[in-house]
Structure formats: structure tokens, C-alpha cells
Amino acid sequence: MTRIIGLISGTSVDGIDAALVDISGTDLDLKVELLAGQTYPYPAELRDSILAVCAGKAISMAELAALDDAIAFSFAQAAQNIQTAHQPAILIGSHGQTVYHRPPQSQGIGKPQSLGYTLQLGRGELIASLTGITTVSNFRVADIAIGGHGAPLVPRVDAFLLSHPEEARCIQNLGGIGNVAYIPPRRDNWLEKMRGWDTGPGNSLLDLAVEHLTNGAKKYDEDGKWAATGSPCQSLVEQWLQQDYFHLPPPKSTGRELFGVDYLNQCLKDAGPYQLSPADFLATLTELTAASVVHSYQTFLPQMPQRVFLCGGGSRNLYLKERLQSLLKTIPVLTTDEVGLSGDFKEAIAFAVLAYWRQLDIPGNLPSATGAPHEVLLGEIHPAEK
Ligand SMILES: Nc1ncnc2c1ncn2[C@@H]1O[C@H](COP(=O)(O)OP(=O)(O)OP(=O)(O)O)[C@@H](O)[C@H]1O
Ligand SMILES: CC(=O)N[C@H]1[C@@H]2OC[C@@H](O2)[C@@H](O)[C@@H]1O[C@H](C)C(=O)O
């Protein structure tokens, strides 16, 4: 049994998710016990700085250095806090904070794609030094270097923690950005038949809309209560679903670079002629989120899943969950908590597993999800000073 801390702050930038886990096994025998899970909010000023950079604000190298320091210090503090009541962990898997993601771009038929690029701040070597715990970080770049998207990375972990012998399943993360792992029944060459991609907006547009509509007083639509009092404008949903990203075949990844401030401002402009109430506008964005998820299953999966399991903060948005259930009709929509895996801390758990695999020289990417030509070791190991 290996005790590991997984750390991630995702594209919602709502705080650092920390998971303290005991891990054993390697793949089909992989077992993870969650000993403690906690979200540590960023200091407001740091969150605002991160969101500004994610929205495209130019910063100097000195500002970049200070931002990387501040994020690494916050991650190290989260690691120290999560293990106070437990035996010390021997390893940290830290995703860091994504501040920029450029997927590989098609350059035309018969031409190779351009290379992708991704940047996560909160350098692992500083976390290792501050905590005295060997830290694995920078998980995405090895997949990108061989031509992959470097995302989504959780599908390989989902495969070994959430696959089923008879049932085809979709594991749908609803974070700032939504991403799916399609897991066929665990038989024959099931791993090669797995699929995964970023479905599009998760909570990012909803959070931005709530902040806009409340002048910053609120950060998200708690339990989806506000949107539930409105009615979606189907004409706008159909118009927005025509956009390129939703028709791009996987492998594909995205971020706030697309589904961020500028996208929301365009949605607000598009909605102008319809004179929607704030609740109607939120309901319409929620419908876009749900419809983009279901549209991607109907368009890109070899078959529809028998069940869908939600995770991520958006799985607490009961109106979004109800809209997904309505669009998926007879396919049950549950959460990963109902099959024993914390929906709140699944991503942090995933990066603990990815760090565990890195130390065992086990590849962490799923080429059918990231588009990489082959498996590759993910993450850089930063030993703590003895
Ligand atoms: N009770 C709730 N009701 C509605 N939405 C919620 C609730 N709790 C959390 N959320 C949403 O979940 C978001 C945070 O989710 P999560 O931590 O999974 O995102 P993330 O990991 O940063 O994103 P990503 O997976 O894209 O990296 C919040 O910004 C909010 O929009
Ligand atoms: C570049 C980056 O941080 N991408 C995130 C983002 O947030 C959700 C989705 O887009 C996913 O592809 C990915 O994170 C999860 C943890 C992943 O790699 O599976």
C-alpha cells in the first residue's frame, strides 16, 4: 500500500482539490482508498490573477515567476494540511494550475497537425522542497511532445477504477470544462476501444454568467436553482451548437481560451434580441452544456452507454443533471459517488494514481483519448532533499 497526495486546481479555478489516498495494485487490480479529501480555496487576489491570465492578460516574466511561486506555495500548503491527521504520504502528484492550453491544430488535409502546448503553474520542484515529499508534476507535456493533446488524462484512471464486465459506461466530468471517458465492457481489447475527449463547456460559462449577472456577488448557480426558474431558448442552443468545436471529431481538447470570457460575451450579444430574463439566460447556457455533452455521445461514440456517471463540481448542479437525464432519456444518469468513487475528488485521486504509475514506470496516457501515437510516461519526478 502506498500513501500518496493528489493535488489539482482545474479550469474553474475554484480552489486546490487535495486527496490523501492509499493505492495498491497496478491496473486491473488497482485499488484506491480515499483517506481524506479537501478543497482549499485560493486567496481571492491569487484567484483573480490566475483568471486574468487564463482570460489572456499579458504578464511580465517577473509576474509569471511570482504567480508560479504563489501557486506552488498554495499547493504545498494544501499538501501539508491534508495529511496532518494521518501518517505522512511518501509521494505527491501535483497537476498544478492550467493557465494556458493550445491543442494541436489541423493544418489541412495530408499535412501533419501543429504541436500542442500546455502550461500548468506551481512547479513541482518547489513543492518537493517545501514539503520534503517527492513530487511528480507537469504530467501533460510528454503526451503533447509526441503529438497528443495532453488531455484528457483521467480516462486511463477511469478505465481501471470504473470499468464494468458487461456494461458500456460514460464517465462525464463537469468541471469548468466538460470531458468524457467512454469505457466499453471490460472484455476483448476493451482498452483500445476506449474513447475520451473534452465535450466543451462544463461550469465555465455558467460561472462567468452568474458573476456577470450578480456583479461578482455570486460565483456559481448553487444546485442550479437559479437556472431552474428560467426557460431555455432552444433557438439559441441550436445556433450555438453549430459552432465548429462541437463538430470536431475526437481526439479534441479545449479550455477557457475558447469557452471563456469572450465566448460568454458573444452569448450575451446573441441573446440580446430574445430579451431573456437572467434565469432564462442561465437556463439556456445550462441547456447548451447538457446538449453539447449528449450531442458528442450521439455523434462520436460507437454506441450509446448503458449508464452515465457524472463527477466534478457540476454534478452538484441538479438542474444540469436533470437536463442531462432528460436528453439521455432512458439512459440512467448517476454520479461516480454511487459506485464508490468521490465525484468531488476524482481528479485529485487521478493525479495521485498518475504519480504512482510514474514512479513504477507505467505509462499514464490513453492514446485513444489524447490522440498521442503511443503510450508514454507522464510526469517529472522531483525528489525531496534527504
Ligand atoms: N452545489 C453546486 N451547485 C452548482 N454548481 C456547483 C456546486 N458546487 C460546485 N459547483 C460548480 O463546480 C465548479 C467547480 O467544479 P470542479 O472543481 O470540478 O472544477 P475544476 O476541477 O476546476 O474544472 P476542470 O475539471 O475543468 O479542471 C464550480 O465552479 C461550480 O461551477
Ligand atoms: C489542459 C487542461 O488542464 N485540461 C483540463 C480541462 O479540465 C477538464 C478537461 O479540460 C480535461 O481535459 C483536463 O483536465 C482533466 C483533469 C484531464 O486531463 O482529464
CSV table of C-alpha atoms and ligand atoms in Angstrom, one decimal:
chain,number,residue,atom,x,y,z
A,1,MET,CA,0.0,0.0,0.0
A,2,THR,CA,1.4,3.4,-1.0
A,3,ARG,CA,0.2,6.6,0.6
A,4,ILE,CA,0.0,9.5,-1.9
A,5,ILE,CA,-1.4,13.0,-2.0
A,6,GLY,CA,-3.1,14.1,-5.3
A,7,LEU,CA,-3.4,17.8,-5.9
A,8,ILE,CA,-5.2,19.7,-8.7
A,9,SER,CA,-6.8,23.0,-9.4
A,10,GLY,CA,-8.8,22.9,-12.6
A,11,THR,CA,-10.3,25.3,-15.1
A,12,SER,CA,-12.9,26.6,-12.6
A,13,VAL,CA,-10.0,27.9,-10.5
A,14,ASP,CA,-12.3,27.5,-7.5
A,15,GLY,CA,-9.5,26.1,-5.3
A,16,ILE,CA,-7.0,23.3,-4.8
A,17,ASP,CA,-8.5,19.8,-4.5
A,18,ALA,CA,-6.3,17.7,-2.3
A,19,ALA,CA,-6.8,13.9,-1.9
A,20,LEU,CA,-4.9,11.7,0.6
A,21,VAL,CA,-5.1,8.1,-0.7
A,22,ASP,CA,-3.7,4.6,-0.2
A,23,ILE,CA,-3.0,2.9,-3.5
A,24,SER,CA,-2.2,-0.7,-4.3
A,25,GLY,CA,-2.2,-2.8,-7.5
A,26,THR,CA,-1.2,-1.5,-10.9
A,27,ASP,CA,-4.1,-1.7,-13.4
A,28,LEU,CA,-6.9,-4.3,-13.3
A,29,ASP,CA,-6.0,-4.9,-9.7
A,30,LEU,CA,-5.7,-1.1,-9.0
A,31,LYS,CA,-7.3,-0.1,-5.7
A,32,VAL,CA,-7.6,3.3,-4.2
A,33,GLU,CA,-8.8,4.2,-0.7
A,34,LEU,CA,-9.6,7.9,-0.1
A,35,LEU,CA,-8.4,8.7,3.4
A,36,ALA,CA,-9.1,12.5,3.2
A,37,GLY,CA,-10.4,15.0,0.6
A,38,GLN,CA,-10.5,18.7,1.0
A,39,THR,CA,-10.8,21.8,-1.3
A,40,TYR,CA,-8.6,24.7,-0.3
A,41,PRO,CA,-9.8,27.9,-1.8
A,42,TYR,CA,-7.2,30.2,-3.4
A,43,PRO,CA,-6.8,33.6,-1.7
A,44,ALA,CA,-9.2,35.9,-3.7
A,45,GLU,CA,-6.3,38.0,-5.1
A,46,LEU,CA,-4.5,35.0,-6.4
A,47,ARG,CA,-7.6,33.5,-8.0
A,48,ASP,CA,-8.3,36.8,-9.7
A,49,SER,CA,-4.7,36.9,-11.1
A,50,ILE,CA,-5.0,33.3,-12.4
A,51,LEU,CA,-8.3,34.0,-14.0
A,52,ALA,CA,-6.9,37.2,-15.7
A,53,VAL,CA,-4.0,35.2,-17.2
A,54,CYS,CA,-6.5,32.4,-18.3
A,55,ALA,CA,-8.5,35.1,-20.0
A,56,GLY,CA,-5.4,36.2,-22.0
A,57,LYS,CA,-4.0,39.0,-19.9
A,58,ALA,CA,-0.3,39.7,-20.9
A,59,ILE,CA,2.1,39.5,-17.9
A,60,SER,CA,5.8,40.1,-17.5
A,61,MET,CA,8.3,37.4,-16.7
A,62,ALA,CA,8.6,38.8,-13.2
A,63,GLU,CA,4.8,38.5,-12.8
A,64,LEU,CA,4.9,34.9,-14.2
A,65,ALA,CA,7.6,34.0,-11.7
A,66,ALA,CA,5.6,35.5,-8.8
A,67,LEU,CA,2.5,33.6,-9.9
A,68,ASP,CA,4.3,30.3,-10.2
A,69,ASP,CA,5.8,30.8,-6.7
A,70,ALA,CA,2.4,31.7,-5.2
A,71,ILE,CA,0.6,28.7,-6.8
A,72,ALA,CA,3.4,26.3,-5.7
A,73,PHE,CA,3.3,27.7,-2.1
A,74,SER,CA,-0.5,27.2,-2.1
A,75,PHE,CA,-0.2,23.6,-3.4
A,76,ALA,CA,2.5,22.8,-0.8
A,77,GLN,CA,0.3,24.2,2.0
A,78,ALA,CA,-2.6,22.1,0.7
A,79,ALA,CA,-0.4,19.0,0.8
A,80,GLN,CA,0.7,19.8,4.4
A,81,ASN,CA,-2.8,20.5,5.6
A,82,ILE,CA,-4.4,17.3,4.1
A,83,GLN,CA,-2.1,14.9,5.9
A,84,THR,CA,-2.0,16.5,9.4
A,85,ALA,CA,-4.3,13.8,10.9
A,86,HIS,CA,-2.8,10.9,9.0
A,87,GLN,CA,0.6,9.1,8.6
A,88,PRO,CA,2.8,11.1,6.1
A,89,ALA,CA,2.5,10.4,2.4
A,90,ILE,CA,5.6,9.3,0.6
A,91,LEU,CA,4.7,10.9,-2.8
A,92,ILE,CA,2.8,13.9,-4.2
A,93,GLY,CA,1.1,14.0,-7.6
A,94,SER,CA,0.5,17.7,-8.4
A,95,HIS,CA,-1.3,18.7,-11.6
A,96,GLY,CA,-0.7,22.4,-10.8
A,97,GLN,CA,-2.9,25.1,-12.3
A,98,THR,CA,-3.5,25.3,-16.1
A,99,VAL,CA,-3.1,28.8,-17.3
A,100,TYR,CA,-2.8,28.1,-21.0
A,101,HIS,CA,-3.7,25.3,-23.3
A,102,ARG,CA,-3.2,25.2,-27.1
A,103,PRO,CA,-4.5,22.0,-28.6
A,104,PRO,CA,-2.7,20.6,-31.7
A,105,GLN,CA,-4.2,22.3,-34.8
A,106,SER,CA,-5.1,20.7,-38.1
A,107,GLN,CA,-3.0,22.3,-40.9
A,108,GLY,CA,-5.1,20.9,-43.8
A,109,ILE,CA,-5.6,17.5,-45.4
A,110,GLY,CA,-2.5,15.5,-45.8
A,111,LYS,CA,-0.5,17.8,-43.6
A,112,PRO,CA,0.7,17.0,-40.0
A,113,GLN,CA,-1.1,18.7,-37.1
A,114,SER,CA,0.8,21.5,-35.4
A,115,LEU,CA,2.2,20.7,-32.0
A,116,GLY,CA,0.1,21.5,-29.0
A,117,TYR,CA,1.2,23.5,-26.0
A,118,THR,CA,0.1,23.5,-22.4
A,119,LEU,CA,1.3,25.3,-19.3
A,120,GLN,CA,0.5,24.4,-15.7
A,121,LEU,CA,2.0,26.6,-13.0
A,122,GLY,CA,3.0,25.6,-9.5
A,123,ARG,CA,6.4,23.9,-10.2
A,124,GLY,CA,6.9,20.5,-8.6
A,125,GLU,CA,10.5,21.1,-7.6
A,126,LEU,CA,9.4,23.9,-5.3
A,127,ILE,CA,6.5,21.7,-3.8
A,128,ALA,CA,9.0,18.9,-3.2
A,129,SER,CA,11.4,21.3,-1.4
A,130,LEU,CA,8.7,23.0,0.7
A,131,THR,CA,7.0,19.7,1.8
A,132,GLY,CA,10.0,17.4,1.9
A,133,ILE,CA,8.0,14.9,-0.1
A,134,THR,CA,9.0,13.6,-3.6
A,135,THR,CA,6.7,15.3,-6.1
A,136,VAL,CA,5.6,14.4,-9.6
A,137,SER,CA,4.3,17.2,-11.7
A,138,ASN,CA,4.0,18.5,-15.3
A,139,PHE,CA,2.0,15.5,-16.5
A,140,ARG,CA,0.7,16.8,-19.8
A,141,VAL,CA,3.9,17.8,-21.7
A,142,ALA,CA,5.2,14.3,-22.6
A,143,ASP,CA,2.0,13.4,-24.4
A,144,ILE,CA,2.0,16.7,-26.2
A,145,ALA,CA,5.6,16.3,-27.3
A,146,ILE,CA,4.8,13.2,-29.3
A,147,GLY,CA,1.8,14.9,-30.9
A,148,GLY,CA,-1.1,14.3,-28.4
A,149,HIS,CA,-3.4,16.8,-26.8
A,150,GLY,CA,-2.0,16.2,-23.3
A,151,ALA,CA,-5.7,16.0,-22.2
A,152,PRO,CA,-7.9,14.5,-21.0
A,153,LEU,CA,-5.7,12.3,-18.8
A,154,VAL,CA,-8.2,10.9,-16.3
A,155,PRO,CA,-9.6,8.3,-18.8
A,156,ARG,CA,-6.8,5.8,-18.1
A,157,VAL,CA,-7.5,6.0,-14.4
A,158,ASP,CA,-11.3,5.8,-15.0
A,159,ALA,CA,-10.6,2.6,-17.1
A,160,PHE,CA,-9.1,0.8,-14.1
A,161,LEU,CA,-11.3,2.2,-11.4
A,162,LEU,CA,-14.7,2.4,-13.1
A,163,SER,CA,-14.9,-0.2,-15.9
A,164,HIS,CA,-17.6,-3.0,-15.8
A,165,PRO,CA,-17.5,-6.5,-17.3
A,166,GLU,CA,-20.8,-6.2,-19.2
A,167,GLU,CA,-21.8,-2.5,-19.2
A,168,ALA,CA,-20.6,0.3,-21.5
A,169,ARG,CA,-20.2,3.4,-19.5
A,170,CYS,CA,-19.5,7.2,-19.9
A,171,ILE,CA,-17.8,8.9,-17.1
A,172,GLN,CA,-18.6,12.6,-17.5
A,173,ASN,CA,-16.6,15.2,-15.7
A,174,LEU,CA,-18.4,18.6,-15.2
A,175,GLY,CA,-15.6,20.9,-14.2
A,176,GLY,CA,-15.0,24.3,-15.8
A,177,ILE,CA,-14.6,22.3,-18.9
A,178,GLY,CA,-16.5,19.0,-19.5
A,179,ASN,CA,-14.7,15.9,-20.5
A,180,VAL,CA,-15.9,12.3,-21.0
A,181,ALA,CA,-14.3,8.8,-20.8
A,182,TYR,CA,-16.2,6.2,-22.7
A,183,ILE,CA,-15.5,2.7,-21.3
A,184,PRO,CA,-16.7,-0.3,-23.2
A,185,PRO,CA,-17.4,-3.6,-21.4
A,186,ARG,CA,-14.2,-5.0,-19.9
A,187,ARG,CA,-13.5,-7.8,-22.4
A,188,ASP,CA,-11.6,-8.4,-25.6
A,189,ASN,CA,-9.3,-5.4,-26.4
A,190,TRP,CA,-11.5,-3.1,-24.4
A,191,LEU,CA,-8.7,-0.6,-23.5
A,192,GLU,CA,-8.0,0.1,-27.2
A,193,LYS,CA,-11.8,0.6,-27.8
A,194,MET,CA,-11.9,3.3,-25.1
A,195,ARG,CA,-12.6,6.9,-26.1
A,196,GLY,CA,-12.2,10.2,-24.4
A,197,TRP,CA,-12.4,13.9,-25.2
A,198,ASP,CA,-13.3,17.4,-23.9
A,199,THR,CA,-17.1,17.8,-24.6
A,200,GLY,CA,-17.0,21.6,-24.3
A,201,PRO,CA,-18.2,24.0,-21.6
A,202,GLY,CA,-18.8,22.5,-18.1
A,203,ASN,CA,-19.3,25.2,-15.5
A,204,SER,CA,-17.1,27.8,-17.0
A,205,LEU,CA,-19.8,29.7,-18.9
A,206,LEU,CA,-22.3,29.2,-16.1
A,207,ASP,CA,-19.9,30.6,-13.5
A,208,LEU,CA,-19.0,33.6,-15.7
A,209,ALA,CA,-22.6,34.3,-16.4
A,210,VAL,CA,-23.5,34.2,-12.7
A,211,GLU,CA,-20.6,36.5,-11.8
A,212,HIS,CA,-21.8,38.9,-14.6
A,213,LEU,CA,-25.4,38.8,-13.6
A,214,THR,CA,-24.7,39.4,-9.9
A,215,ASN,CA,-21.8,41.9,-10.4
A,216,GLY,CA,-19.5,39.5,-8.8
A,217,ALA,CA,-21.7,38.9,-5.7
A,218,LYS,CA,-22.1,35.2,-6.6
A,219,LYS,CA,-19.6,32.8,-8.2
A,220,TYR,CA,-21.9,29.9,-9.3
A,221,ASP,CA,-25.5,28.9,-9.6
A,222,GLU,CA,-25.8,26.8,-6.4
A,223,ASP,CA,-27.6,23.5,-7.1
A,224,GLY,CA,-28.7,25.1,-10.4
A,225,LYS,CA,-31.6,26.7,-8.5
A,226,TRP,CA,-31.5,30.0,-10.4
A,227,ALA,CA,-31.4,28.4,-13.9
A,228,ALA,CA,-34.2,26.0,-12.8
A,229,THR,CA,-36.6,29.0,-12.5
A,230,GLY,CA,-36.0,30.0,-16.1
A,231,SER,CA,-36.7,28.5,-19.5
A,232,PRO,CA,-34.0,27.7,-22.1
A,233,CYS,CA,-34.2,29.4,-25.5
A,234,GLN,CA,-33.9,26.5,-27.9
A,235,SER,CA,-33.2,28.7,-30.9
A,236,LEU,CA,-30.0,30.0,-29.2
A,237,VAL,CA,-29.0,26.5,-28.2
A,238,GLU,CA,-29.4,25.2,-31.7
A,239,GLN,CA,-27.5,28.3,-33.0
A,240,TRP,CA,-24.6,27.8,-30.6
A,241,LEU,CA,-24.4,24.0,-31.2
A,242,GLN,CA,-23.5,24.8,-34.9
A,243,GLN,CA,-20.1,26.1,-33.7
A,244,ASP,CA,-17.0,24.3,-35.0
A,245,TYR,CA,-15.8,22.8,-31.7
A,246,PHE,CA,-18.9,20.6,-31.3
A,247,HIS,CA,-18.5,19.1,-34.7
A,248,LEU,CA,-14.7,18.5,-34.4
A,249,PRO,CA,-14.1,14.7,-34.3
A,250,PRO,CA,-12.0,13.5,-31.3
A,251,PRO,CA,-9.4,13.5,-30.1
A,252,LYS,CA,-10.0,17.0,-29.0
A,253,SER,CA,-9.3,19.2,-26.0
A,254,THR,CA,-10.2,22.8,-25.1
A,255,GLY,CA,-10.2,25.3,-22.3
A,256,ARG,CA,-11.1,28.8,-21.2
A,257,GLU,CA,-9.2,30.0,-24.3
A,258,LEU,CA,-12.4,29.0,-26.2
A,259,PHE,CA,-15.1,28.7,-23.6
A,260,GLY,CA,-14.2,31.7,-21.6
A,261,VAL,CA,-15.0,35.4,-21.2
A,262,ASP,CA,-15.1,36.2,-25.0
A,263,TYR,CA,-17.4,33.3,-25.6
A,264,LEU,CA,-19.7,34.4,-22.9
A,265,ASN,CA,-19.8,37.9,-24.2
A,266,GLN,CA,-20.8,36.6,-27.6
A,267,CYS,CA,-23.5,34.6,-26.0
A,268,LEU,CA,-24.8,37.7,-24.2
A,269,LYS,CA,-24.8,39.5,-27.6
A,270,ASP,CA,-26.6,36.7,-29.4
A,271,ALA,CA,-29.2,36.6,-26.6
A,272,GLY,CA,-29.9,40.4,-26.9
A,273,PRO,CA,-32.8,40.2,-29.4
A,274,TYR,CA,-34.5,37.5,-27.3
A,275,GLN,CA,-34.8,39.7,-24.3
A,276,LEU,CA,-34.2,36.8,-21.9
A,277,SER,CA,-34.5,37.2,-18.1
A,278,PRO,CA,-31.3,36.3,-16.2
A,279,ALA,CA,-32.9,33.0,-15.3
A,280,ASP,CA,-33.8,32.2,-18.9
A,281,PHE,CA,-30.2,33.1,-20.0
A,282,LEU,CA,-28.7,30.8,-17.4
A,283,ALA,CA,-31.2,28.1,-18.3
A,284,THR,CA,-30.1,28.5,-22.0
A,285,LEU,CA,-26.4,28.2,-21.1
A,286,THR,CA,-27.2,25.2,-19.0
A,287,GLU,CA,-29.1,23.6,-21.9
A,288,LEU,CA,-26.1,24.3,-24.2
A,289,THR,CA,-23.8,22.5,-21.7
A,290,ALA,CA,-26.1,19.5,-21.4
A,291,ALA,CA,-26.9,19.4,-25.2
A,292,SER,CA,-23.2,19.6,-26.1
A,293,VAL,CA,-22.4,16.6,-23.9
A,294,VAL,CA,-25.2,14.5,-25.3
A,295,HIS,CA,-24.6,15.6,-28.9
A,296,SER,CA,-21.0,14.5,-28.6
A,297,TYR,CA,-22.0,11.0,-27.4
A,298,GLN,CA,-24.6,10.7,-30.3
A,299,THR,CA,-22.0,11.9,-32.8
A,300,PHE,CA,-18.7,10.2,-31.8
A,301,LEU,CA,-19.5,7.1,-29.8
A,302,PRO,CA,-19.6,3.6,-31.4
A,303,GLN,CA,-22.7,3.0,-29.2
A,304,MET,CA,-24.6,4.9,-26.5
A,305,PRO,CA,-23.6,3.9,-23.0
A,306,GLN,CA,-25.9,1.9,-20.7
A,307,ARG,CA,-25.2,4.3,-17.9
A,308,VAL,CA,-23.6,7.8,-17.4
A,309,PHE,CA,-21.7,8.7,-14.3
A,310,LEU,CA,-21.2,12.4,-13.5
A,311,CYS,CA,-18.3,13.8,-11.5
A,312,GLY,CA,-16.8,17.2,-10.8
A,313,GLY,CA,-18.5,20.2,-9.2
A,314,GLY,CA,-21.1,20.5,-11.9
A,315,SER,CA,-22.5,17.1,-10.8
A,316,ARG,CA,-23.9,19.0,-7.9
A,317,ASN,CA,-25.8,21.3,-10.3
A,318,LEU,CA,-29.2,19.5,-10.0
A,319,TYR,CA,-30.8,21.4,-12.9
A,320,LEU,CA,-27.9,20.5,-15.2
A,321,LYS,CA,-28.2,16.9,-14.1
A,322,GLU,CA,-31.9,16.9,-14.7
A,323,ARG,CA,-31.4,18.3,-18.2
A,324,LEU,CA,-28.8,15.7,-19.0
A,325,GLN,CA,-31.2,13.0,-17.8
A,326,SER,CA,-34.0,14.4,-20.0
A,327,LEU,CA,-31.8,14.5,-23.1
A,328,LEU,CA,-30.4,11.0,-22.4
A,329,LYS,CA,-33.9,9.7,-21.9
A,330,THR,CA,-33.8,6.1,-20.7
A,331,ILE,CA,-30.0,6.0,-20.0
A,332,PRO,CA,-29.6,6.4,-16.2
A,333,VAL,CA,-27.5,9.4,-15.1
A,334,LEU,CA,-25.8,8.8,-11.8
A,335,THR,CA,-22.7,10.1,-10.1
A,336,THR,CA,-19.4,8.3,-9.5
A,337,ASP,CA,-20.1,8.5,-5.8
A,338,GLU,CA,-22.8,5.9,-6.3
A,339,VAL,CA,-20.1,3.4,-7.5
A,340,GLY,CA,-17.8,4.3,-4.6
A,341,LEU,CA,-15.5,7.0,-6.2
A,342,SER,CA,-15.7,10.5,-4.9
A,343,GLY,CA,-17.1,12.8,-7.6
A,344,ASP,CA,-15.6,15.8,-5.8
A,345,PHE,CA,-12.0,14.4,-5.5
A,346,LYS,CA,-11.8,12.1,-8.5
A,347,GLU,CA,-9.4,14.4,-10.4
A,348,ALA,CA,-7.1,14.8,-7.4
A,349,ILE,CA,-7.3,11.0,-6.9
A,350,ALA,CA,-6.4,10.6,-10.6
A,351,PHE,CA,-3.2,12.6,-10.2
A,352,ALA,CA,-2.2,10.6,-7.2
A,353,VAL,CA,-2.6,7.5,-9.4
A,354,LEU,CA,-0.7,9.1,-12.3
A,355,ALA,CA,2.2,9.9,-9.9
A,356,TYR,CA,2.1,6.3,-8.6
A,357,TRP,CA,2.3,5.0,-12.1
A,358,ARG,CA,5.1,7.4,-13.0
A,359,GLN,CA,7.2,6.0,-10.1
A,360,LEU,CA,6.5,2.5,-11.3
A,361,ASP,CA,7.5,3.4,-14.9
A,362,ILE,CA,3.9,2.7,-16.0
A,363,PRO,CA,2.5,5.0,-18.8
A,364,GLY,CA,-0.3,7.3,-17.8
A,365,ASN,CA,-1.9,8.5,-21.1
A,366,LEU,CA,-4.6,6.8,-23.1
A,367,PRO,CA,-3.6,7.4,-26.8
A,368,SER,CA,-7.3,6.9,-27.9
A,369,ALA,CA,-8.2,9.9,-25.7
A,370,THR,CA,-5.3,12.3,-26.2
A,371,GLY,CA,-4.5,11.4,-29.8
A,372,ALA,CA,-0.9,10.6,-29.0
A,373,PRO,CA,0.6,7.9,-31.3
A,374,HIS,CA,1.6,5.7,-28.4
A,375,GLU,CA,1.7,5.4,-24.6
A,376,VAL,CA,4.3,7.5,-22.7
A,377,LEU,CA,5.4,8.0,-19.1
A,378,LEU,CA,3.7,11.1,-17.7
A,379,GLY,CA,5.2,13.5,-15.2
A,380,GLU,CA,8.6,14.7,-14.0
A,381,ILE,CA,9.8,13.3,-10.6
A,382,HIS,CA,11.3,15.9,-8.2
A,383,PRO,CA,12.9,14.1,-5.2
A,384,ALA,CA,12.7,15.8,-1.9
A,385,GLU,CA,16.1,16.6,-0.4
A,386,LYS,CA,17.2,13.9,2.1
B,1,LIG,N1,-23.6,22.9,-5.3
B,1,LIG,C1,-23.2,23.3,-6.6
B,1,LIG,N2,-24.2,23.6,-7.5
B,1,LIG,C2,-23.8,24.0,-8.8
B,1,LIG,N3,-22.5,24.0,-9.2
B,1,LIG,C3,-21.6,23.7,-8.3
B,1,LIG,C4,-21.8,23.3,-7.0
B,1,LIG,N4,-20.6,23.0,-6.4
B,1,LIG,C5,-19.7,23.3,-7.3
B,1,LIG,N5,-20.2,23.7,-8.5
B,1,LIG,C6,-19.6,24.0,-9.7
B,1,LIG,O1,-18.4,23.2,-9.8
B,1,LIG,C7,-17.3,24.1,-10.1
B,1,LIG,C8,-16.0,23.5,-9.6
B,1,LIG,O2,-16.0,22.2,-10.1
B,1,LIG,P1,-14.6,21.5,-10.2
B,1,LIG,O3,-13.8,21.7,-9.0
B,1,LIG,O4,-14.9,20.1,-10.6
B,1,LIG,O5,-14.0,22.3,-11.5
B,1,LIG,P2,-12.5,22.1,-11.9
B,1,LIG,O6,-11.9,20.9,-11.5
B,1,LIG,O7,-11.8,23.4,-11.6
B,1,LIG,O8,-12.6,22.1,-13.5
B,1,LIG,P3,-11.9,21.1,-14.6
B,1,LIG,O9,-12.4,19.8,-14.3
B,1,LIG,O10,-12.4,21.7,-15.9
B,1,LIG,O11,-10.4,21.2,-14.4
B,1,LIG,C9,-17.7,25.4,-9.5
B,1,LIG,O12,-17.0,26.5,-10.2
B,1,LIG,C10,-19.2,25.5,-9.7
B,1,LIG,O13,-19.5,25.9,-11.0
B,2,LIG,C1,-5.2,21.5,-20.2
B,2,LIG,C2,-6.1,21.1,-19.0
B,2,LIG,O1,-5.9,21.4,-17.9
B,2,LIG,N1,-7.3,20.4,-19.4
B,2,LIG,C3,-8.2,20.0,-18.4
B,2,LIG,C4,-9.6,20.8,-18.5
B,2,LIG,O2,-10.4,20.4,-17.4
B,2,LIG,C5,-11.3,19.3,-17.8
B,2,LIG,C6,-10.8,19.0,-19.2
B,2,LIG,O3,-10.2,20.2,-19.7
B,2,LIG,C7,-9.6,18.0,-19.1
B,2,LIG,O4,-9.2,17.7,-20.4
B,2,LIG,C8,-8.4,18.5,-18.4
B,2,LIG,O5,-8.3,18.0,-17.0
B,2,LIG,C9,-8.6,16.7,-16.7
B,2,LIG,C10,-8.2,16.5,-15.2
B,2,LIG,C11,-8.0,15.6,-17.5
B,2,LIG,O6,-6.8,15.9,-18.0
B,2,LIG,O7,-8.6,14.6,-17.6
